[in-house]
Short mmCIF file of C-alpha atoms in Angstrom, two decimals:
data_model
loop_
_atom_site.label_atom_id
_atom_site.label_comp_id
_atom_site.label_asym_id
_atom_site.label_seq_id
_atom_site.Cartn_x
_atom_site.Cartn_y
_atom_site.Cartn_z
CA MET Q 1 -17.54 -42.70 -20.85
CA THR Q 2 -18.71 -46.18 -21.72
CA ILE Q 3 -20.91 -48.53 -19.70
CA PRO Q 4 -18.83 -50.69 -17.31
CA PRO Q 5 -18.65 -54.34 -18.56
CA SER Q 6 -19.84 -55.56 -15.14
CA LEU Q 7 -23.17 -53.73 -15.49
CA THR Q 8 -25.95 -56.15 -16.54
CA LEU Q 9 -28.59 -54.59 -18.68
CA SER Q 10 -32.07 -56.08 -18.76
CA SER Q 11 -33.73 -56.82 -22.01
CA SER Q 12 -35.76 -53.68 -21.77
CA LEU Q 13 -32.81 -51.39 -21.27
CA SER Q 14 -30.02 -50.52 -23.68
CA ALA Q 15 -27.46 -47.77 -24.22
CA GLU Q 16 -29.88 -46.18 -26.72
CA THR Q 17 -32.48 -45.55 -23.98
CA GLY Q 18 -30.32 -42.89 -22.38
CA LEU Q 19 -28.95 -44.97 -19.49
CA VAL Q 20 -26.18 -43.07 -17.67
CA CYS Q 21 -23.79 -43.61 -14.81
CA LYS Q 22 -23.91 -41.28 -11.86
CA LEU Q 23 -20.47 -40.29 -10.47
CA HIS Q 24 -20.14 -40.24 -6.70
CA LYS Q 25 -16.86 -38.22 -6.93
CA SER Q 26 -14.91 -36.42 -9.60
CA ILE Q 27 -12.41 -38.44 -11.53
CA TYR Q 28 -9.25 -37.41 -13.39
CA SER Q 29 -9.49 -35.87 -16.87
CA LEU Q 30 -12.79 -34.20 -16.25
CA LYS Q 31 -12.67 -30.43 -16.46
CA GLN Q 32 -14.72 -30.15 -13.28
CA SER Q 33 -12.30 -32.23 -11.30
CA SER Q 34 -9.92 -29.47 -10.14
CA ARG Q 35 -12.76 -27.19 -9.15
CA GLN Q 36 -14.58 -29.95 -7.18
CA TRP Q 37 -11.32 -30.92 -5.42
CA TYR Q 38 -10.67 -27.32 -4.41
CA LYS Q 39 -14.21 -26.86 -3.17
CA LYS Q 40 -14.06 -30.08 -1.08
CA LEU Q 41 -10.73 -29.02 0.47
CA THR Q 42 -11.98 -25.53 1.13
CA ASP Q 43 -15.10 -26.77 2.88
CA ALA Q 44 -12.96 -29.11 5.04
CA LEU Q 45 -10.66 -26.29 6.05
CA ILE Q 46 -13.57 -23.97 6.93
CA LEU Q 47 -14.96 -26.71 9.13
CA GLU Q 48 -11.55 -26.81 10.82
CA GLY Q 49 -12.05 -23.12 11.68
CA PHE Q 50 -9.92 -21.60 8.95
CA THR Q 51 -10.78 -18.33 7.18
CA GLN Q 52 -10.18 -18.02 3.51
CA SER Q 53 -8.22 -14.93 2.46
CA GLN Q 54 -9.96 -12.47 0.23
CA ALA Q 55 -6.62 -11.24 -1.10
CA ASP Q 56 -5.42 -14.72 -2.08
CA TYR Q 57 -8.00 -17.47 -2.28
CA THR Q 58 -5.35 -20.16 -1.88
CA LEU Q 59 -4.37 -18.84 1.59
CA PHE Q 60 -6.21 -20.00 4.74
CA THR Q 61 -5.49 -18.69 8.27
CA LYS Q 62 -6.60 -19.67 11.72
CA GLY Q 63 -6.01 -18.61 15.33
CA SER Q 64 -3.73 -15.84 16.61
CA ASN Q 65 -0.42 -15.35 18.32
CA SER Q 66 0.91 -18.75 19.51
CA THR Q 67 -2.05 -20.61 18.01
CA PHE Q 68 -1.81 -18.98 14.54
CA ILE Q 69 -1.71 -21.35 11.57
CA ALA Q 70 -1.25 -20.35 7.92
CA LEU Q 71 -2.06 -22.87 5.15
CA LEU Q 72 -1.24 -22.32 1.49
CA VAL Q 73 -2.68 -24.60 -1.28
CA TYR Q 74 -1.40 -25.19 -4.77
CA VAL Q 75 -3.51 -27.89 -6.49
CA ASP Q 76 -2.83 -30.89 -4.18
CA ASP Q 77 0.35 -29.50 -2.61
CA ILE Q 78 -0.10 -27.89 0.77
CA ILE Q 79 2.24 -25.82 2.96
CA ILE Q 80 1.31 -25.50 6.69
CA THR Q 81 3.20 -23.26 9.01
CA GLY Q 82 2.77 -21.84 12.55
CA PRO Q 83 4.57 -21.32 15.90
CA ASN Q 84 2.93 -24.33 17.62
CA ILE Q 85 4.19 -27.65 16.17
CA THR Q 86 1.61 -29.63 18.26
CA LEU Q 87 -1.29 -27.79 16.53
CA LEU Q 88 0.27 -28.42 13.17
CA HIS Q 89 0.48 -32.20 13.85
CA GLN Q 90 -3.16 -32.19 15.05
CA LEU Q 91 -4.22 -30.40 11.86
CA HIS Q 92 -2.32 -32.87 9.73
CA ALA Q 93 -3.94 -35.82 11.46
CA SER Q 94 -7.42 -34.29 10.99
CA LEU Q 95 -6.88 -33.60 7.26
CA HIS Q 96 -5.20 -36.94 6.78
CA ALA Q 97 -8.37 -38.72 7.93
CA GLN Q 98 -10.21 -37.10 5.04
CA PHE Q 99 -7.65 -36.82 2.22
CA LYS Q 100 -4.84 -39.28 3.02
CA LEU Q 101 -2.10 -36.67 3.15
CA LYS Q 102 1.53 -37.52 2.97
CA ALA Q 103 3.76 -35.40 5.28
CA LEU Q 104 7.15 -34.55 3.67
CA GLY Q 105 8.63 -32.84 6.70
CA LYS Q 106 10.23 -29.45 6.70
CA LEU Q 107 9.76 -27.41 3.52
CA LYS Q 108 12.87 -27.73 1.32
CA TYR Q 109 11.66 -27.52 -2.24
CA PHE Q 110 8.34 -26.14 -3.62
CA LEU Q 111 7.32 -25.20 -7.16
CA GLY Q 112 10.92 -24.69 -8.39
CA PHE Q 113 12.04 -22.91 -5.23
CA GLU Q 114 14.70 -24.23 -2.96
CA ILE Q 115 14.16 -23.17 0.70
CA ALA Q 116 17.12 -23.04 3.08
CA ARG Q 117 16.96 -22.12 6.78
CA ALA Q 118 19.32 -19.87 8.73
CA LYS Q 119 19.32 -17.95 12.00
CA GLU Q 120 18.30 -14.78 10.07
CA GLY Q 121 15.29 -16.53 8.51
CA LEU Q 122 14.44 -18.36 5.27
CA PHE Q 123 16.43 -18.09 2.05
CA LEU Q 124 14.54 -18.74 -1.23
CA SER Q 125 16.44 -19.66 -4.35
CA GLN Q 126 15.73 -20.93 -7.86
CA ARG Q 127 19.29 -22.22 -8.41
CA LYS Q 128 18.26 -25.68 -9.60
CA TYR Q 129 15.64 -24.20 -11.87
CA THR Q 130 18.15 -21.78 -13.33
CA LEU Q 131 20.82 -24.49 -13.97
CA GLN Q 132 18.24 -26.66 -15.63
CA LEU Q 133 17.19 -23.72 -17.85
CA LEU Q 134 20.76 -23.00 -18.82
CA GLU Q 135 21.39 -26.68 -19.61
CA ASP Q 136 18.22 -27.00 -21.72
CA THR Q 137 19.13 -23.95 -23.76
CA GLY Q 138 22.82 -24.75 -24.22
CA TYR Q 139 24.11 -21.82 -22.16
CA MET Q 140 25.58 -23.78 -19.28
CA GLY Q 141 29.12 -23.26 -20.40
CA SER Q 142 28.72 -19.76 -21.79
CA LYS Q 143 30.78 -16.76 -20.58
CA PRO Q 144 28.87 -14.83 -17.85
CA SER Q 145 27.59 -11.35 -18.75
CA LYS Q 146 27.81 -8.34 -16.45
CA THR Q 147 24.38 -7.08 -17.45
CA PRO Q 148 21.25 -8.76 -18.85
CA MET Q 149 21.33 -6.59 -21.95
CA ASP Q 150 22.91 -3.49 -23.44
CA PRO Q 151 20.87 -0.52 -22.14
CA LYS Q 152 21.35 1.30 -25.40
CA ILE Q 153 19.64 -1.39 -27.41
CA LYS Q 154 16.04 -0.81 -28.43
CA LEU Q 155 14.37 -4.10 -29.37
CA ASP Q 156 11.97 -3.80 -32.24
CA ASP Q 157 9.63 -6.62 -33.36
CA GLN Q 158 9.31 -5.00 -36.70
CA GLN Q 159 12.96 -5.27 -37.58
CA ASP Q 160 13.83 -8.73 -36.25
CA THR Q 161 13.83 -11.82 -38.41
CA PRO Q 162 10.74 -13.95 -37.74
CA LEU Q 163 11.51 -17.32 -36.08
CA GLU Q 164 10.73 -20.54 -37.96
CA ASN Q 165 9.41 -22.08 -34.74
CA PRO Q 166 8.31 -19.32 -32.30
CA SER Q 167 6.79 -21.82 -29.84
CA HIS Q 168 10.27 -22.59 -28.44
CA TYR Q 169 11.04 -18.90 -27.87
CA ARG Q 170 7.63 -18.38 -26.21
CA GLN Q 171 8.33 -21.25 -23.91
CA LEU Q 172 11.74 -19.74 -23.05
CA ILE Q 173 10.10 -16.35 -22.19
CA GLY Q 174 7.64 -18.27 -19.97
CA HIS Q 175 10.57 -19.88 -18.08
CA LEU Q 176 12.24 -16.49 -17.70
CA LEU Q 177 9.06 -14.88 -16.43
CA TYR Q 178 8.87 -17.54 -13.71
CA LEU Q 179 12.51 -16.92 -12.87
CA THR Q 180 11.70 -13.25 -12.12
CA LEU Q 181 9.96 -14.46 -8.90
CA SER Q 182 13.41 -14.63 -7.36
CA ARG Q 183 15.43 -12.52 -9.80
CA PRO Q 184 14.04 -8.95 -9.90
CA ASP Q 185 17.16 -7.83 -11.71
CA ILE Q 186 16.02 -9.53 -15.00
CA THR Q 187 12.40 -8.28 -14.83
CA PHE Q 188 12.87 -5.32 -17.08
CA THR Q 189 14.99 -7.20 -19.64
CA ASP Q 190 12.51 -10.11 -19.75
CA ASN Q 191 9.71 -7.63 -20.44
CA GLN Q 192 11.75 -6.19 -23.34
CA ALA Q 193 12.51 -9.72 -24.67
CA LYS Q 194 8.84 -10.39 -25.15
CA GLU Q 195 8.85 -7.73 -27.85
CA SER Q 196 11.67 -9.29 -29.82
CA SER Q 197 13.03 -12.70 -30.99
CA THR Q 198 16.43 -12.36 -29.37
CA PRO Q 199 16.94 -13.57 -25.79
CA PRO Q 200 19.74 -11.44 -24.34
CA ILE Q 201 19.25 -12.62 -20.74
CA LEU Q 202 20.55 -16.22 -20.61
CA PRO Q 203 24.29 -15.49 -20.33
CA TYR Q 204 23.49 -13.16 -17.41
CA ILE Q 205 21.09 -15.13 -15.14
CA SER Q 206 23.88 -17.10 -13.52
CA GLN Q 207 25.21 -14.09 -11.61
CA GLY Q 208 25.08 -10.26 -11.12
CA PHE Q 209 22.61 -7.43 -10.69
CA SER Q 210 21.30 -4.72 -13.03
CA ASP Q 211 19.50 -1.41 -13.11
CA SER Q 212 17.04 -0.39 -15.87
CA ASP Q 213 15.84 3.16 -16.60
CA TRP Q 214 12.57 4.32 -17.95
CA ALA Q 215 12.28 4.40 -21.78
CA SER Q 216 9.56 4.46 -24.35
CA CYS Q 217 8.81 1.56 -26.70
CA PRO Q 218 10.12 2.49 -30.17
CA THR Q 219 7.20 0.65 -31.83
CA THR Q 220 4.14 1.66 -29.83
CA ARG Q 221 5.54 4.64 -27.94
CA ARG Q 222 4.09 3.36 -24.71
CA SER Q 223 5.91 3.86 -21.42
CA THR Q 224 7.08 1.12 -19.10
CA THR Q 225 5.94 0.81 -15.49
CA GLY Q 226 8.44 -0.51 -12.95
CA TYR Q 227 8.25 -0.80 -9.17
CA CYS Q 228 9.73 -2.65 -6.27
CA ILE Q 229 8.18 -2.90 -2.76
CA PHE Q 230 10.00 -3.62 0.50
CA LEU Q 231 8.74 -4.92 3.75
CA GLY Q 232 11.42 -3.64 6.14
CA ASP Q 233 14.72 -4.47 4.39
CA CYS Q 234 13.22 -7.32 2.42
CA LEU Q 235 12.11 -6.97 -1.19
CA ILE Q 236 8.75 -8.71 -1.46
CA SER Q 237 7.20 -7.48 -4.73
CA TRP Q 238 8.49 -6.15 -8.02
CA ARG Q 239 7.29 -5.71 -11.55
CA THR Q 240 7.97 -4.04 -14.89
CA LYS Q 241 5.33 -3.92 -17.58
CA LYS Q 242 4.43 -1.82 -20.60
CA GLN Q 243 1.60 0.53 -19.95
CA PRO Q 244 -1.73 -0.15 -21.78
CA THR Q 245 -2.00 3.42 -23.19
CA ILE Q 246 0.32 6.13 -24.54
CA SER Q 247 1.17 8.80 -22.02
CA LYS Q 248 1.32 12.44 -23.27
CA SER Q 249 4.06 13.39 -20.84
CA SER Q 250 6.62 11.90 -18.47
CA ALA Q 251 4.56 13.13 -15.55
CA GLU Q 252 1.53 11.18 -16.82
CA ALA Q 253 3.62 8.08 -17.30
CA GLU Q 254 5.00 8.43 -13.72
CA TYR Q 255 1.41 9.01 -12.46
CA ARG Q 256 0.22 5.80 -14.03
CA ALA Q 257 3.17 3.94 -12.51
CA LEU Q 258 2.17 5.37 -9.11
CA ALA Q 259 -1.30 4.06 -9.60
CA ALA Q 260 0.07 0.58 -10.48
CA THR Q 261 2.30 0.68 -7.41
CA SER Q 262 -0.59 1.76 -5.19
CA SER Q 263 -2.69 -1.17 -6.45
CA GLU Q 264 0.04 -3.67 -5.51
CA ILE Q 265 0.54 -2.02 -2.10
CA THR Q 266 -3.17 -2.14 -1.39
CA TRP Q 267 -3.23 -5.90 -2.15
CA LEU Q 268 -0.18 -6.45 0.03
CA GLN Q 269 -1.83 -4.55 2.90
CA TYR Q 270 -4.85 -6.87 2.69
CA LEU Q 271 -2.51 -9.89 2.65
CA LEU Q 272 -0.59 -8.60 5.65
CA LYS Q 273 -3.84 -8.33 7.63
CA ASP Q 274 -4.46 -12.01 6.99
CA PHE Q 275 -1.15 -12.68 8.63
CA GLN Q 276 -2.29 -10.42 11.48
CA ILE Q 277 0.30 -7.71 10.72
CA GLU Q 278 -1.29 -4.35 11.29
CA GLN Q 279 0.14 -1.18 9.71
CA SER Q 280 -0.26 1.99 11.76
CA ILE Q 281 1.68 4.33 9.52
CA PRO Q 282 1.30 5.15 5.81
CA THR Q 283 3.25 3.23 3.18
CA PHE Q 284 5.91 5.47 1.65
CA ILE Q 285 6.22 5.56 -2.17
CA TYR Q 286 9.44 7.23 -3.48
CA CYS Q 287 8.97 9.02 -6.78
CA ASP Q 288 11.46 11.14 -8.70
CA ASN Q 289 8.84 13.20 -10.61
CA LYS Q 290 7.52 16.18 -8.61
CA PHE Q 291 4.77 16.79 -11.15
CA ALA Q 292 3.35 13.28 -10.75
CA ILE Q 293 3.42 13.80 -6.98
CA HIS Q 294 1.58 17.09 -7.39
CA ILE Q 295 -1.12 15.42 -9.59
CA ALA Q 296 -1.65 12.72 -6.97
CA ASN Q 297 -1.86 15.13 -4.05
CA ASN Q 298 -4.04 17.72 -5.79
CA PRO Q 299 -7.61 16.41 -6.38
CA THR Q 300 -8.54 19.61 -8.28
CA PHE Q 301 -9.65 19.02 -11.89
CA HIS Q 302 -6.94 20.11 -14.30
CA GLU Q 303 -6.87 20.46 -18.07
CA ARG Q 304 -3.75 18.28 -18.31
CA THR Q 305 -5.25 15.38 -16.39
CA LYS Q 306 -8.84 15.23 -17.66
CA HIS Q 307 -8.03 12.50 -20.18
CA ILE Q 308 -6.46 10.14 -17.63
CA GLU Q 309 -8.69 7.17 -16.76
CA LEU Q 310 -10.57 7.24 -13.46
CA ASP Q 311 -8.99 4.08 -12.26
CA CYS Q 312 -5.64 5.89 -12.11
CA HIS Q 313 -7.01 8.51 -9.70
CA PHE Q 314 -7.74 6.07 -6.83
CA ILE Q 315 -4.30 6.89 -5.51
CA ARG Q 316 -5.69 10.26 -4.42
CA GLU Q 317 -8.24 8.44 -2.18
CA LYS Q 318 -5.35 6.33 -0.62
CA ILE Q 319 -3.45 9.57 0.08
CA LYS Q 320 -6.49 11.18 1.55
CA LYS Q 321 -7.00 8.21 3.89
CA SER Q 322 -3.33 8.32 4.93
CA ALA Q 323 -2.78 4.80 3.60
CA ILE Q 324 -0.08 6.04 1.24
CA ARG Q 325 2.37 8.92 1.37
CA LEU Q 326 4.43 10.07 -1.62
CA ILE Q 327 8.03 11.02 -0.98
CA PRO Q 328 10.18 12.88 -3.54
CA VAL Q 329 13.53 11.30 -4.22
CA ASN Q 330 16.50 12.36 -6.39
CA THR Q 331 16.86 10.43 -9.61
CA THR Q 332 20.53 9.91 -9.11
CA LEU Q 333 20.14 8.19 -5.74
#
C-alpha cells in the first residue's frame, strides 16, 4: 500500500527510511482478512458461551433442551436456529452490537438452496440453481431423459476427443458436483463424467431418479465406492468416488467401501452429539458381500488381506466397540 496523502512527513523522514502504516483491523483484498474475520467472530461466539464443534468448525452450539441454540457460519453469512425465539433475538442484539448484523428473517434461500417449511419439516431444493444451470448451458428446452446416462456406456478419457477449451467443461462439472448436495441420483454419473469430455447428465437433472451399479474403471481398473446414509427415513449423506488403489477382488473393493462408509458415519455421529442427539444402538451398514463382512468381523491376520492399508481396518475397531454393525442384504433388494 502507499502512504496516505494526508500523512505529513518531516524533513528527516521519507518513504525510503522504511516508514510503514500499522493496520488496526484487516481490510479487504489482504489474504489474512478472511482468517482474521473468522477468528474475531469465533472469539465473540465463545465469549457468548458457544462451543465450537470439532466435527465442523463452522458450527457453534450453546445450551440444551429449550435453551439450545445452533449457529452455522459461512464467511459472513450466519444461520441461527433454536426452539426459543426470545434467546435468538437476544443473541442477534448482542452480536449486532459488535458486527452490525442485518437480520433477514426466516431462512428462505442460502448458498443456492431454497428452503420451504411444511408441517412435516423443512424441504430443501436447488430448483433455481438447476434452472439457471440448464439455461446457461442451453438445455432448458431439451427433452427430459429417463436416466442420467446409459448404464452400458463406459467412459474413457483416452478415446474421447480433447476439448479446445476444457475450462468450460470443468466449470460445468463443478456446478454438477454442487448439485449433488440435493440430487444423490446424479452422484455416480457426475463422478463418471469427470473422466470424460461428454456431459450426459444435463437432459436428466430436471426430473427422475436413477440407480447405478458397481463397475471398474476401464482405464485405471479401480473400483468405485458408493454409499448413502439415512437418519430415520431421511437421506442425509451420500457419495460415489473412485477408490485410490486397485482392489484385487470384489470383496476387497467392498471392504474398502465399508471403511469409507464407516468414516462418514463416525463423523456424523460426532456431529449428532453436537446437536445433543445421543445414539444408544449401533449404526447398521447393509452390505451385499458376505466375504467383506467376514473380513470386517474377523480381526485374524489373513493372507488375502495383508496388503490392505491399515486405515481400512479401523472398521473392525468400530464393530468391536458396538458403534457399527454390518447387516447382509440381498443384491436384488
